[in-house]
Coordinates of C-alpha atoms and ligand atoms in Angstrom, one line a residue:
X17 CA -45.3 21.9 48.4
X18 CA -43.7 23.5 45.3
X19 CA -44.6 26.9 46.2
X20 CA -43.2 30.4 47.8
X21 CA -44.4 32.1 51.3
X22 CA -43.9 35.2 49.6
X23 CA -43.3 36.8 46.0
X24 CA -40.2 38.3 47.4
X25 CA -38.7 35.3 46.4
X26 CA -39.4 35.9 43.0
X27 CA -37.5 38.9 43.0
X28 CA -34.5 38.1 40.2
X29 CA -33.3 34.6 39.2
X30 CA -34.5 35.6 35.6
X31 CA -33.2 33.4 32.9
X32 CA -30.9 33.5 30.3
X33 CA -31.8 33.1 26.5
X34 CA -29.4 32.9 23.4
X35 CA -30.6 36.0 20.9
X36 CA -31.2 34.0 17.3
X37 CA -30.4 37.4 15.6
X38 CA -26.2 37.3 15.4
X39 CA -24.8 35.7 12.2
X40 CA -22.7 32.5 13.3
X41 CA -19.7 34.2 12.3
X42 CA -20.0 36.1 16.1
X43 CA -20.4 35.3 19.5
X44 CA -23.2 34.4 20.6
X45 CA -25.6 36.4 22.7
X46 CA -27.2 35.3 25.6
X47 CA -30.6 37.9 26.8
X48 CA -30.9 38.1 30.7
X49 CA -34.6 38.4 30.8
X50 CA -35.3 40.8 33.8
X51 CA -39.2 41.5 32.9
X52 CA -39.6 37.6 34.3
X53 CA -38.8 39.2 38.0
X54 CA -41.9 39.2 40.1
X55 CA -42.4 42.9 39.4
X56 CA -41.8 42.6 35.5
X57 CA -38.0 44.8 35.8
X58 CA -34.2 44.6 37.0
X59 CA -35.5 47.0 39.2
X60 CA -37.1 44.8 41.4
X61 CA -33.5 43.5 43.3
X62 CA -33.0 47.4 43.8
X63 CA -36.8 47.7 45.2
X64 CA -35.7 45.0 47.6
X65 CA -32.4 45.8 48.6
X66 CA -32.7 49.0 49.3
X67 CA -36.1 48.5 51.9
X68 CA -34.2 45.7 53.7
X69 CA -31.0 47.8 54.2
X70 CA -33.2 50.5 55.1
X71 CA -34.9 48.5 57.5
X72 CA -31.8 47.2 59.5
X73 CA -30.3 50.5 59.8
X74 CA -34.0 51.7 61.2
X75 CA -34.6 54.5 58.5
X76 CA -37.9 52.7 57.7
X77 CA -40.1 51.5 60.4
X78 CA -43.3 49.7 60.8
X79 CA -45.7 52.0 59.7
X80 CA -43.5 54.3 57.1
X81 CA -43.3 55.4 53.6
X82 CA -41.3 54.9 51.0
X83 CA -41.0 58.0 48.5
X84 CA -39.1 57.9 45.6
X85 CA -38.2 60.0 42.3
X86 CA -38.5 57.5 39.5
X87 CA -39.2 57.3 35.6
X88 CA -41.3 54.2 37.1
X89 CA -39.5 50.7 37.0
X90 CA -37.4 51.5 40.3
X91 CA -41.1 52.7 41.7
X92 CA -42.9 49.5 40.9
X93 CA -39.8 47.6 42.4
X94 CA -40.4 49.7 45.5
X95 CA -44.3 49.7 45.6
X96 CA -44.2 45.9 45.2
X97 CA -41.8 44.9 47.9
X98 CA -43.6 48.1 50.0
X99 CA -46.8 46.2 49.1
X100 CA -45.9 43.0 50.5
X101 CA -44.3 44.0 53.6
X102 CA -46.6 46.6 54.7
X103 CA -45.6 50.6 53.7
X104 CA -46.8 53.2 52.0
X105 CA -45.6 54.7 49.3
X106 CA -45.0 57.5 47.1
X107 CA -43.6 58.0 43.6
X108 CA -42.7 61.4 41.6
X109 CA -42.6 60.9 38.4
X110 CA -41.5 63.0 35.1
X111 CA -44.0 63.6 33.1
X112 CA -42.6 61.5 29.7
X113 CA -43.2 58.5 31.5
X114 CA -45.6 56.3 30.1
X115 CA -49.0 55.9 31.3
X116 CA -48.4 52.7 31.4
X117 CA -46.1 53.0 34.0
X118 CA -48.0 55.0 35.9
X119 CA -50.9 53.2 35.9
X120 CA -48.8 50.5 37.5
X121 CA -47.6 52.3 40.1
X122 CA -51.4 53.5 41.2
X123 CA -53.0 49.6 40.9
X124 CA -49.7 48.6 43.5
X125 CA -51.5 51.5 45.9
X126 CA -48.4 54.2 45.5
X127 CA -49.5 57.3 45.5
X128 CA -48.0 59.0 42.2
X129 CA -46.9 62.7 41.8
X130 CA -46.6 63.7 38.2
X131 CA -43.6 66.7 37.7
X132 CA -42.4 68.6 34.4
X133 CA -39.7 66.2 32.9
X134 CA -36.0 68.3 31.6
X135 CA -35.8 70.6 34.2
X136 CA -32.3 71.4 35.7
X137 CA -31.1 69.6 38.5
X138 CA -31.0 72.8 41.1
X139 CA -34.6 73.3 40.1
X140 CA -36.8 72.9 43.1
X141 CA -39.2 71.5 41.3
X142 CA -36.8 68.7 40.1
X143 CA -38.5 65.5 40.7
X144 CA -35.5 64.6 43.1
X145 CA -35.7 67.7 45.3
X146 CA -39.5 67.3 45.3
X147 CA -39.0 63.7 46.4
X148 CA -36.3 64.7 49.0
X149 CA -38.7 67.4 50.2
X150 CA -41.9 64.9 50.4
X151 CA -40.1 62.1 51.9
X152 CA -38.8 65.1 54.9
X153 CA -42.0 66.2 55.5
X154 CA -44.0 62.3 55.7
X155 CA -43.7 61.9 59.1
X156 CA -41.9 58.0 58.8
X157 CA -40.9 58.7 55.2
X158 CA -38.0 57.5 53.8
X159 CA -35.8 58.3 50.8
X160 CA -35.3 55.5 48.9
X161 CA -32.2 57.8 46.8
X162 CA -31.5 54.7 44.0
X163 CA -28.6 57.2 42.3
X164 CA -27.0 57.8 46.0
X165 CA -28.2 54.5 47.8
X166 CA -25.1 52.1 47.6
X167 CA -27.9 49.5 48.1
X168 CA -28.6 49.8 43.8
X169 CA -25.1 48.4 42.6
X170 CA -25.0 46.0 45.9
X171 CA -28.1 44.5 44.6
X172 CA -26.5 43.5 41.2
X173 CA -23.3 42.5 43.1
X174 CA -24.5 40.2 44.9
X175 CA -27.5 38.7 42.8
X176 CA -27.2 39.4 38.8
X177 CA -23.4 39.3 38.6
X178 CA -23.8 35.7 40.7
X179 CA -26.3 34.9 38.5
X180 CA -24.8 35.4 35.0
X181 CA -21.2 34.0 36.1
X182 CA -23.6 30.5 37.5
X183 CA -25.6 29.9 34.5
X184 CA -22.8 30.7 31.7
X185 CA -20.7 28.5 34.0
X186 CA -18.2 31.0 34.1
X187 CA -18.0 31.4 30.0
X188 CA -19.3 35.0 29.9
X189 CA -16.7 37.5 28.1
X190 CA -18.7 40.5 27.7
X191 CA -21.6 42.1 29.8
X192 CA -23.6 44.7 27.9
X193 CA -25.9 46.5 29.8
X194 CA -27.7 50.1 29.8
X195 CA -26.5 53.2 32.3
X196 CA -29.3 54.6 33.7
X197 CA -28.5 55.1 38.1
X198 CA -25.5 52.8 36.7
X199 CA -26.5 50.2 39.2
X200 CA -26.9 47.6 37.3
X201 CA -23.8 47.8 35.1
X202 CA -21.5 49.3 38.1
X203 CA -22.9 45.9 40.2
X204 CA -23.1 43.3 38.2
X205 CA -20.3 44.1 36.1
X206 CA -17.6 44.0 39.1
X207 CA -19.1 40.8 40.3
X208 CA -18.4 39.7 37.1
X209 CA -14.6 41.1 36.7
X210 CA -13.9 40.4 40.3
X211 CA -15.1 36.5 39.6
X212 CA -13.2 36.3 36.0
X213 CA -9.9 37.6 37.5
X214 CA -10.5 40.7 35.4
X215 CA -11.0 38.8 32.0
X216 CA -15.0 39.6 31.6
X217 CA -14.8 43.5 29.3
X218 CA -18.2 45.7 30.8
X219 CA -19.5 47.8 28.2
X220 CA -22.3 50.4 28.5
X221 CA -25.0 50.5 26.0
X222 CA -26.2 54.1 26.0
X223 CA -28.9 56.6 23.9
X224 CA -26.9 58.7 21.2
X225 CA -27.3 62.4 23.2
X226 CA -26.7 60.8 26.7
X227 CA -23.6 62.4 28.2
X228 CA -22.6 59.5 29.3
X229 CA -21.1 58.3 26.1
X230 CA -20.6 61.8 25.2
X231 CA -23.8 63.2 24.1
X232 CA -24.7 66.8 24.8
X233 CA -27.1 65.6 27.0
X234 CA -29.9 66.7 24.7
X235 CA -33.3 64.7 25.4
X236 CA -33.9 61.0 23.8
X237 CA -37.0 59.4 23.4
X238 CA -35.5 55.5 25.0
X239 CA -37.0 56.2 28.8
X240 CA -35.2 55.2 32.0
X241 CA -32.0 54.5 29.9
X242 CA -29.1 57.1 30.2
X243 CA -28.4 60.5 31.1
X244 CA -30.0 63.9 30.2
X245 CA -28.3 67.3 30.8
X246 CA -30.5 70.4 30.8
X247 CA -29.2 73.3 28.6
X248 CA -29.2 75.5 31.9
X249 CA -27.0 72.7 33.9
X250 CA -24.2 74.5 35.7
X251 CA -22.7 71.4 37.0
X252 CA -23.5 68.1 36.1
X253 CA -22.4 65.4 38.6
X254 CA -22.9 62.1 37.9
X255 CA -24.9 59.8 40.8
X256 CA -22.3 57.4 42.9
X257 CA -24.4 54.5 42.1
X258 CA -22.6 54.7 38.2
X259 CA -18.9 53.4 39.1
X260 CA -16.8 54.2 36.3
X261 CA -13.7 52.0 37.1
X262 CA -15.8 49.3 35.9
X263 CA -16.7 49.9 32.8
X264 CA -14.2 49.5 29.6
X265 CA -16.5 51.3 27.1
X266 CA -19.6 53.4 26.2
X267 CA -21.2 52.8 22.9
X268 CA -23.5 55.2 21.6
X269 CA -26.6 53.9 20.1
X270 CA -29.5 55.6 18.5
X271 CA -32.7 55.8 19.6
X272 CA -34.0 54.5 15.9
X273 CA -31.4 52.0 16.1
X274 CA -32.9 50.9 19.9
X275 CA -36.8 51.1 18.7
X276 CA -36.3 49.0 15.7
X277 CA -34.4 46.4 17.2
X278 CA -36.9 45.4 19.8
X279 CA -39.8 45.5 17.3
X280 CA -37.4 43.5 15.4
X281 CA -36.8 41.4 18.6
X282 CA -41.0 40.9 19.5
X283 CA -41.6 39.6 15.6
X284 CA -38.5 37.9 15.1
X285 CA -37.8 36.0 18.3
X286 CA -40.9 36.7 20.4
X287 CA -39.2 38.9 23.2
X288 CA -41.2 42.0 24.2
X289 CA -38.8 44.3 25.7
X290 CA -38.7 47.8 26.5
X291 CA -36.7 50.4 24.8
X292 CA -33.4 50.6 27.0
X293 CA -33.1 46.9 26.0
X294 CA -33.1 47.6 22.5
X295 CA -30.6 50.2 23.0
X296 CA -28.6 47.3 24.6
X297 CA -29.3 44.8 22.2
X298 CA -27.7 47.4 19.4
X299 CA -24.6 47.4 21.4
X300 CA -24.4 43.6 22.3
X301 CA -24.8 42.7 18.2
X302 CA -22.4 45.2 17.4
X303 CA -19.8 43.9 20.0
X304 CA -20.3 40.2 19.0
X305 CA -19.9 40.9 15.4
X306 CA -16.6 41.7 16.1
X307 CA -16.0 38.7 18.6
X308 CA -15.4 34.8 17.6
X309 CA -17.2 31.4 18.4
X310 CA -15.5 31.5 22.0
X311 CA -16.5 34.3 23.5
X312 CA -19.9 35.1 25.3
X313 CA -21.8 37.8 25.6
X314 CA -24.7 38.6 28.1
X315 CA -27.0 41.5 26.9
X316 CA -29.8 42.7 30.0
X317 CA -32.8 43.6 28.9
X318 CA -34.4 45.8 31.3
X319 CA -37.9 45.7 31.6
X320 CA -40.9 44.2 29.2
X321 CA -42.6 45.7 25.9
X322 CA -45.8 46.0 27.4
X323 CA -45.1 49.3 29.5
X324 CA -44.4 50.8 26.1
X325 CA -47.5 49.3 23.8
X326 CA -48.7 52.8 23.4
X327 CA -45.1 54.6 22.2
X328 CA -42.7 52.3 20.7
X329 CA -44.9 49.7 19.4
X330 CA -47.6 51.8 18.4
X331 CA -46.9 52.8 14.3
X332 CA -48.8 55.9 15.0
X333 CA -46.4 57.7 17.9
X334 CA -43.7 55.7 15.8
X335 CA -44.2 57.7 12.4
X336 CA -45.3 61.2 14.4
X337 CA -41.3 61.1 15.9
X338 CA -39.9 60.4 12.1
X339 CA -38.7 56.9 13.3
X340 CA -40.3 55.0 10.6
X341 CA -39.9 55.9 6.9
X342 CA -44.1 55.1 6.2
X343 CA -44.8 54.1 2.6
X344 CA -42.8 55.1 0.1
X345 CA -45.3 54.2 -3.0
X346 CA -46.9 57.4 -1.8
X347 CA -46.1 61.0 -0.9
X348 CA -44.8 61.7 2.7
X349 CA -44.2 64.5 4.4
X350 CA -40.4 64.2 4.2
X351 CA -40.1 64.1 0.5
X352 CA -40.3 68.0 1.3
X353 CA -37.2 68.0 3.5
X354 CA -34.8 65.6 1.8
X355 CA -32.2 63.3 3.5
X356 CA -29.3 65.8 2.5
X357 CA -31.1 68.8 3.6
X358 CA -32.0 67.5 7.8
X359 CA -28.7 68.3 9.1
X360 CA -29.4 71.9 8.2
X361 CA -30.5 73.8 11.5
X362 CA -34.0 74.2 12.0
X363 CA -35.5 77.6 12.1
X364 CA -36.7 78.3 15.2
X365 CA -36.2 80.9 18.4
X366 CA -34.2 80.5 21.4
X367 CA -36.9 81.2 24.3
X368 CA -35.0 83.8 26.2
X369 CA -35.0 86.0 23.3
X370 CA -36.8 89.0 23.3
X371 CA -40.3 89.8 21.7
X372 CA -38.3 92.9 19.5
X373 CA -35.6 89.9 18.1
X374 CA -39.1 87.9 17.5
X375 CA -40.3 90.2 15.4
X376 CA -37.6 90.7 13.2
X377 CA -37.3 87.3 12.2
X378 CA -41.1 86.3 11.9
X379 CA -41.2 90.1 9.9
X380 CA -37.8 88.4 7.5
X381 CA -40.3 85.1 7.0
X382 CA -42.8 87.0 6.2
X383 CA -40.7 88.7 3.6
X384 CA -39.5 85.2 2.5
X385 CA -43.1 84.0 1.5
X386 CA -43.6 82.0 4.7
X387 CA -45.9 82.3 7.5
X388 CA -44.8 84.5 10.2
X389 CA -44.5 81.7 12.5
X390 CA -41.8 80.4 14.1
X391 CA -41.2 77.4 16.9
X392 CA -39.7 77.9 20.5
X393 CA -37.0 75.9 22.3
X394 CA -34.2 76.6 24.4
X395 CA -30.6 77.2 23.2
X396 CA -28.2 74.9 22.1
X397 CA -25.8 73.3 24.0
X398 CA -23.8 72.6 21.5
X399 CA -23.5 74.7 18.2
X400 CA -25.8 73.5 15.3
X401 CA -27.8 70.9 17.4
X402 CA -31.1 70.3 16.0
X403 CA -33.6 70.7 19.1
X404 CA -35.7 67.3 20.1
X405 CA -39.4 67.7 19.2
X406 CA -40.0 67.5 22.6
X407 CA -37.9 70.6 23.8
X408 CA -40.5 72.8 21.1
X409 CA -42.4 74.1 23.8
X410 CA -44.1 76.5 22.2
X411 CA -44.2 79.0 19.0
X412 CA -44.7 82.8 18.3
X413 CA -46.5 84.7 15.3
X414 CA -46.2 88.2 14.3
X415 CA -49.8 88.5 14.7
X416 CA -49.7 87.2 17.9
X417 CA -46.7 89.2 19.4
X418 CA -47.8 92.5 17.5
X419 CA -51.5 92.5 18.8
X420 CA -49.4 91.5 22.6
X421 CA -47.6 94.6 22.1
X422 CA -50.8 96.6 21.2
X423 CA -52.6 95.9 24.3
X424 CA -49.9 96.5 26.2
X425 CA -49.5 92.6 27.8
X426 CA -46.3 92.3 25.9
X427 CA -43.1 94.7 26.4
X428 CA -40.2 94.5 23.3
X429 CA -37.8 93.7 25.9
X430 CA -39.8 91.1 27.7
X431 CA -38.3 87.3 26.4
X432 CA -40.5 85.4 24.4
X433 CA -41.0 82.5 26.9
X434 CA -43.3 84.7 29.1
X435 CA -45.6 85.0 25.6
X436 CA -45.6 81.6 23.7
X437 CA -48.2 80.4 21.8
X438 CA -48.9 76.6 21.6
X439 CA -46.6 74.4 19.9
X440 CA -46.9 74.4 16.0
X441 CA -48.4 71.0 14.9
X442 CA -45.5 68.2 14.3
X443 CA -45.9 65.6 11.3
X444 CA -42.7 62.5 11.3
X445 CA -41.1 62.7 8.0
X446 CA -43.0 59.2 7.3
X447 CA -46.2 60.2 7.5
X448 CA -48.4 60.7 4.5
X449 CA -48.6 64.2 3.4
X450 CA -52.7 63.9 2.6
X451 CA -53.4 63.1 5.8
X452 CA -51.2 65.8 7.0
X453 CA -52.6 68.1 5.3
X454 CA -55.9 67.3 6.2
X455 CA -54.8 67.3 10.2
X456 CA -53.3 70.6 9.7
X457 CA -56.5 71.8 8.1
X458 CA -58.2 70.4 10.8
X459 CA -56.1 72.1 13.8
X460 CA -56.6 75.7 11.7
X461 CA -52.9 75.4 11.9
X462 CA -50.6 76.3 8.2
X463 CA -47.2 76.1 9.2
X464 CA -45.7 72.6 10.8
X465 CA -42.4 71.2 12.2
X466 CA -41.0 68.3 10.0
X467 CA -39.4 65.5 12.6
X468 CA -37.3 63.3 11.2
X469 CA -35.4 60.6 14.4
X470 CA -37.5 62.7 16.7
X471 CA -35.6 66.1 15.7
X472 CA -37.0 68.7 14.0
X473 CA -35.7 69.1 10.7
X474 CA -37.8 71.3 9.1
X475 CA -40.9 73.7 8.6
X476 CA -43.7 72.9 6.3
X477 CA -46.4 74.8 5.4
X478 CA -49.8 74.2 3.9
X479 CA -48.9 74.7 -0.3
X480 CA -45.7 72.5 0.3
X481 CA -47.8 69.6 1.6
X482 CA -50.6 70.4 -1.2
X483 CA -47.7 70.4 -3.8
X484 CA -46.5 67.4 -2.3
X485 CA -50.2 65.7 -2.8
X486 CA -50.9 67.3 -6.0
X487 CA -47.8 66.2 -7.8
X488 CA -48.6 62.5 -6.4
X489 CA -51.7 63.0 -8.4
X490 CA -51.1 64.4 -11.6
X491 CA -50.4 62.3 -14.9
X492 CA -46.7 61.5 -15.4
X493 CA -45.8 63.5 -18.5
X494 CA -44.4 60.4 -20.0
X495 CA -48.5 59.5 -20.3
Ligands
LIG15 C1 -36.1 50.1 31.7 C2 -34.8 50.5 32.3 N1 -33.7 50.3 31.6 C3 -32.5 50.6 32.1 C4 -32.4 51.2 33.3 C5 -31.0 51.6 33.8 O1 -30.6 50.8 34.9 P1 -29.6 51.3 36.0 O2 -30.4 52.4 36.7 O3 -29.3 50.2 36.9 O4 -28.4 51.9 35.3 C6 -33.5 51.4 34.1 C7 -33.5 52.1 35.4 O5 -34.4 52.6 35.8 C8 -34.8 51.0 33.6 O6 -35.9 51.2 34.3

């Protein structure tokens, strides 16, 4: 019979298919398709490699569980192959991963413990020290560790590097993959070198802020890709699974860059992929355009499209982050904080200041004409860095603090985290400003944060946005 004894076999062996996209003047690009792996990721070889190793050295046994700290792909590998042979397990998640993802990791029967994302590695409640902690305290449990486990880059070493090197019949020049644990890239790209007697040139594909390619680690909105550095990171140290000696170069790519090119990619060419995959796509194109007719290049594309239906390829989430510019026949909520003027630092407080620094500023707004309202988020790594939407955890008003102060729940030297407010409302700089306006109207809200790239770039309050609407709607004076 034509047929498998056990989807373990279908772990890997994913094709490869040339990217239409590249002008003829460059190499061509060949996608390795990893979402056709029995569990829909590259993470599936991992989810294997590392249970079987596990199992021959005895840390699991019949009967055990299999915790890991995931933002989901490497859990599905895990809960599939954990399926199939028997174990339990459990994922801890960060809390930006999609629900997608974690709805996937429930219906393979892991059980799935949700953490606060961007907190700093010594933090206990980490999703790796929570993980370490669970899988100590299950009796049987086992840490699967993907960023310690020298399982991860054996997995690519000794099935996607074989792989690419057979079906390019040895043609491949370039590999461009993402860095996330660095096992696939670290793996498969010193197959690939070892096999080409050095001639094949690795190159990492990573989100703009990553520190990897020299970011300041701030957070990105292209999951599982990369590597984020908390503001209040003493040390970071980089996982063993990401083996540096192989890789030639890092290019940065930007998140909007990444999330258009696999919408491009799903309309264009028909390939749903995820949003690491666009971030590798960027950096494949960009390396072939300066390549010729000879040379090869094979781009991996992580995981599929369909994880992400609900962020990347939803218009809605897509215009709220300021990654798509809306319609420009009408008036948008960006018109208000021109191109020239986002690089300008947004106002906003650093959360360890104190309640008496609040005050003056939200007192010197006040005096400006503005609400007395200003966003929260910590401080800046690096001088001038405009803070990710995301990191705006919360807001203070001088009503607010001043009434705190009166009833005696707020100190003036207490810091402002211990008394935030909820997040001020966020409109993308794409969005229409009417309907803006409206929602802000809505949420009794009359100050907002402008994101433009998922940054905030700007505050807007309630007249801007009516000006905005109003001017859209009066005569021109030419009649
Ligand atoms: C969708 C996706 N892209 C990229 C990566 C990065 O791969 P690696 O961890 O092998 O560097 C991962 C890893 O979790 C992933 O899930």
């Amino acid at each position: 019979m034509d047929a498998h004894e056990s989807l373990i076999e279908l772990i890997g062996n994913t094709p490869l298919v040339r990217l239409r996209t590249p002008g003829a003047e460059g190499a061509a690009v060949y996608a390795k398709l990893e979402y056709l792996s029995a569990g829909g990721s590259v993470k599936d070889r991992i989810g294997l490699r590392m249970i079987e190793e596990a199992e021959k050295s005895g840390a699991l046994r019949p009967g055990g569980t299999v915790v890991e700290a995931t933002s989901g792909n490497t859990g599905a590998g895990l809960a599939m192959v954990a399926a199939a042979k028997g174990y339990r397990t459990v994922v801890v998640l960060p809390d930006k991963s999609s629900a997608e993802k974690i709805a996937t990791l429930r219906a393979y029967g892991a059980e799935v413990v949700v953490r606060p994302g961007g907190l700093p590695a010594h933090d206990p409640e980490h999703i790796l020290n929570v993980a370490a902690r669970l899988a100590e305290s299950t009796p049987g449990g086992w840490f699967a560790g993907q960023y310690g486990n020298p399982a991860n880059p054996a997995a690519h070493y000794l099935t996607t590097g074989p792989e690419i090197w057979r079906q390019t019949e040895g043609r491949v020049t370039h590999l461009v993959s993402c860095v996330g644990t660095g096992g696939t890239i670290s793996g498969t790209g010193r197959f690939l070198k070892e096999a080409s007697g050095g001639a094949v040139r690795v190159i990492g594909a990573d989100p703009a802020s990553s520190v990897y390619s020299g970011g300041d680690g701030r957070p990105y909105f292209v999951e599982a890709a990369g590597r984020f550095r908390h503001p209040e990171t003493v040390e970071d140290v980089w996982p063993d699974s990401y083996q540096q000696d192989v890789v030639d170069e890092i290019l940065p790519i930007a998140d909007r860059d990444a999330l258009l090119t696999i919408r491009r990619l799903a309309r264009e060419e028909g390939l749903l992929v995820g949003g690491s995959a666009g971030t590798a796509v960027s950096a494949a194109l960009r390396v072939a355009a300066g390549l010729g007719p000879r040379e090869l290049v094979v781009v991996i594309l992580p995981d599929s499209g369909r994880q992400y239906l609900s962020k990347y390829f939803n218009d809605e989430w897509m215009l709220r982050q300021g990654f798509l510019d809306g319609d420009p026949g009408a008036p948008r909520v960006g018109d208000a904080v021109p191109a020239e003027l986002r690089e300008r630092p947004l106002p906003y407080l650093h959360h360890h200041r104190t309640v008496e620094q609040a005050l003056d500023a939200l007192r010197a707004r006040q005096r400006e004409g503005a609400e007395p309202v200003l966003p929260v988020g910590p401080a800046p790594v690096a001088p001038g860095r405009q803070p990710t939407s995301v990191e705006l955890l919360g807001a203070v008003g001088l009503e607010q603090l001043t009434a705190a102060l009166a009833r005696g729940t707020a100190a003036a030297g207490d810091p402002i985290a211990d008394h935030l407010a909820p997040p001020l409302p966020r409109f993308g700089t794409g969005e229409p400003a009417g309907a803006a306006l409206a929602e802000l109207a809505e949420q009794g809200g009359r100050t907002a944060v402008v994101v433009h790239d998922g940054h905030g770039v700007g505050l807007i309050g309630t007249a801007e946005l009516r000006a905005l609407v109003d001017q859209a709607l009066s005569p021109s004076p030419l009649g």
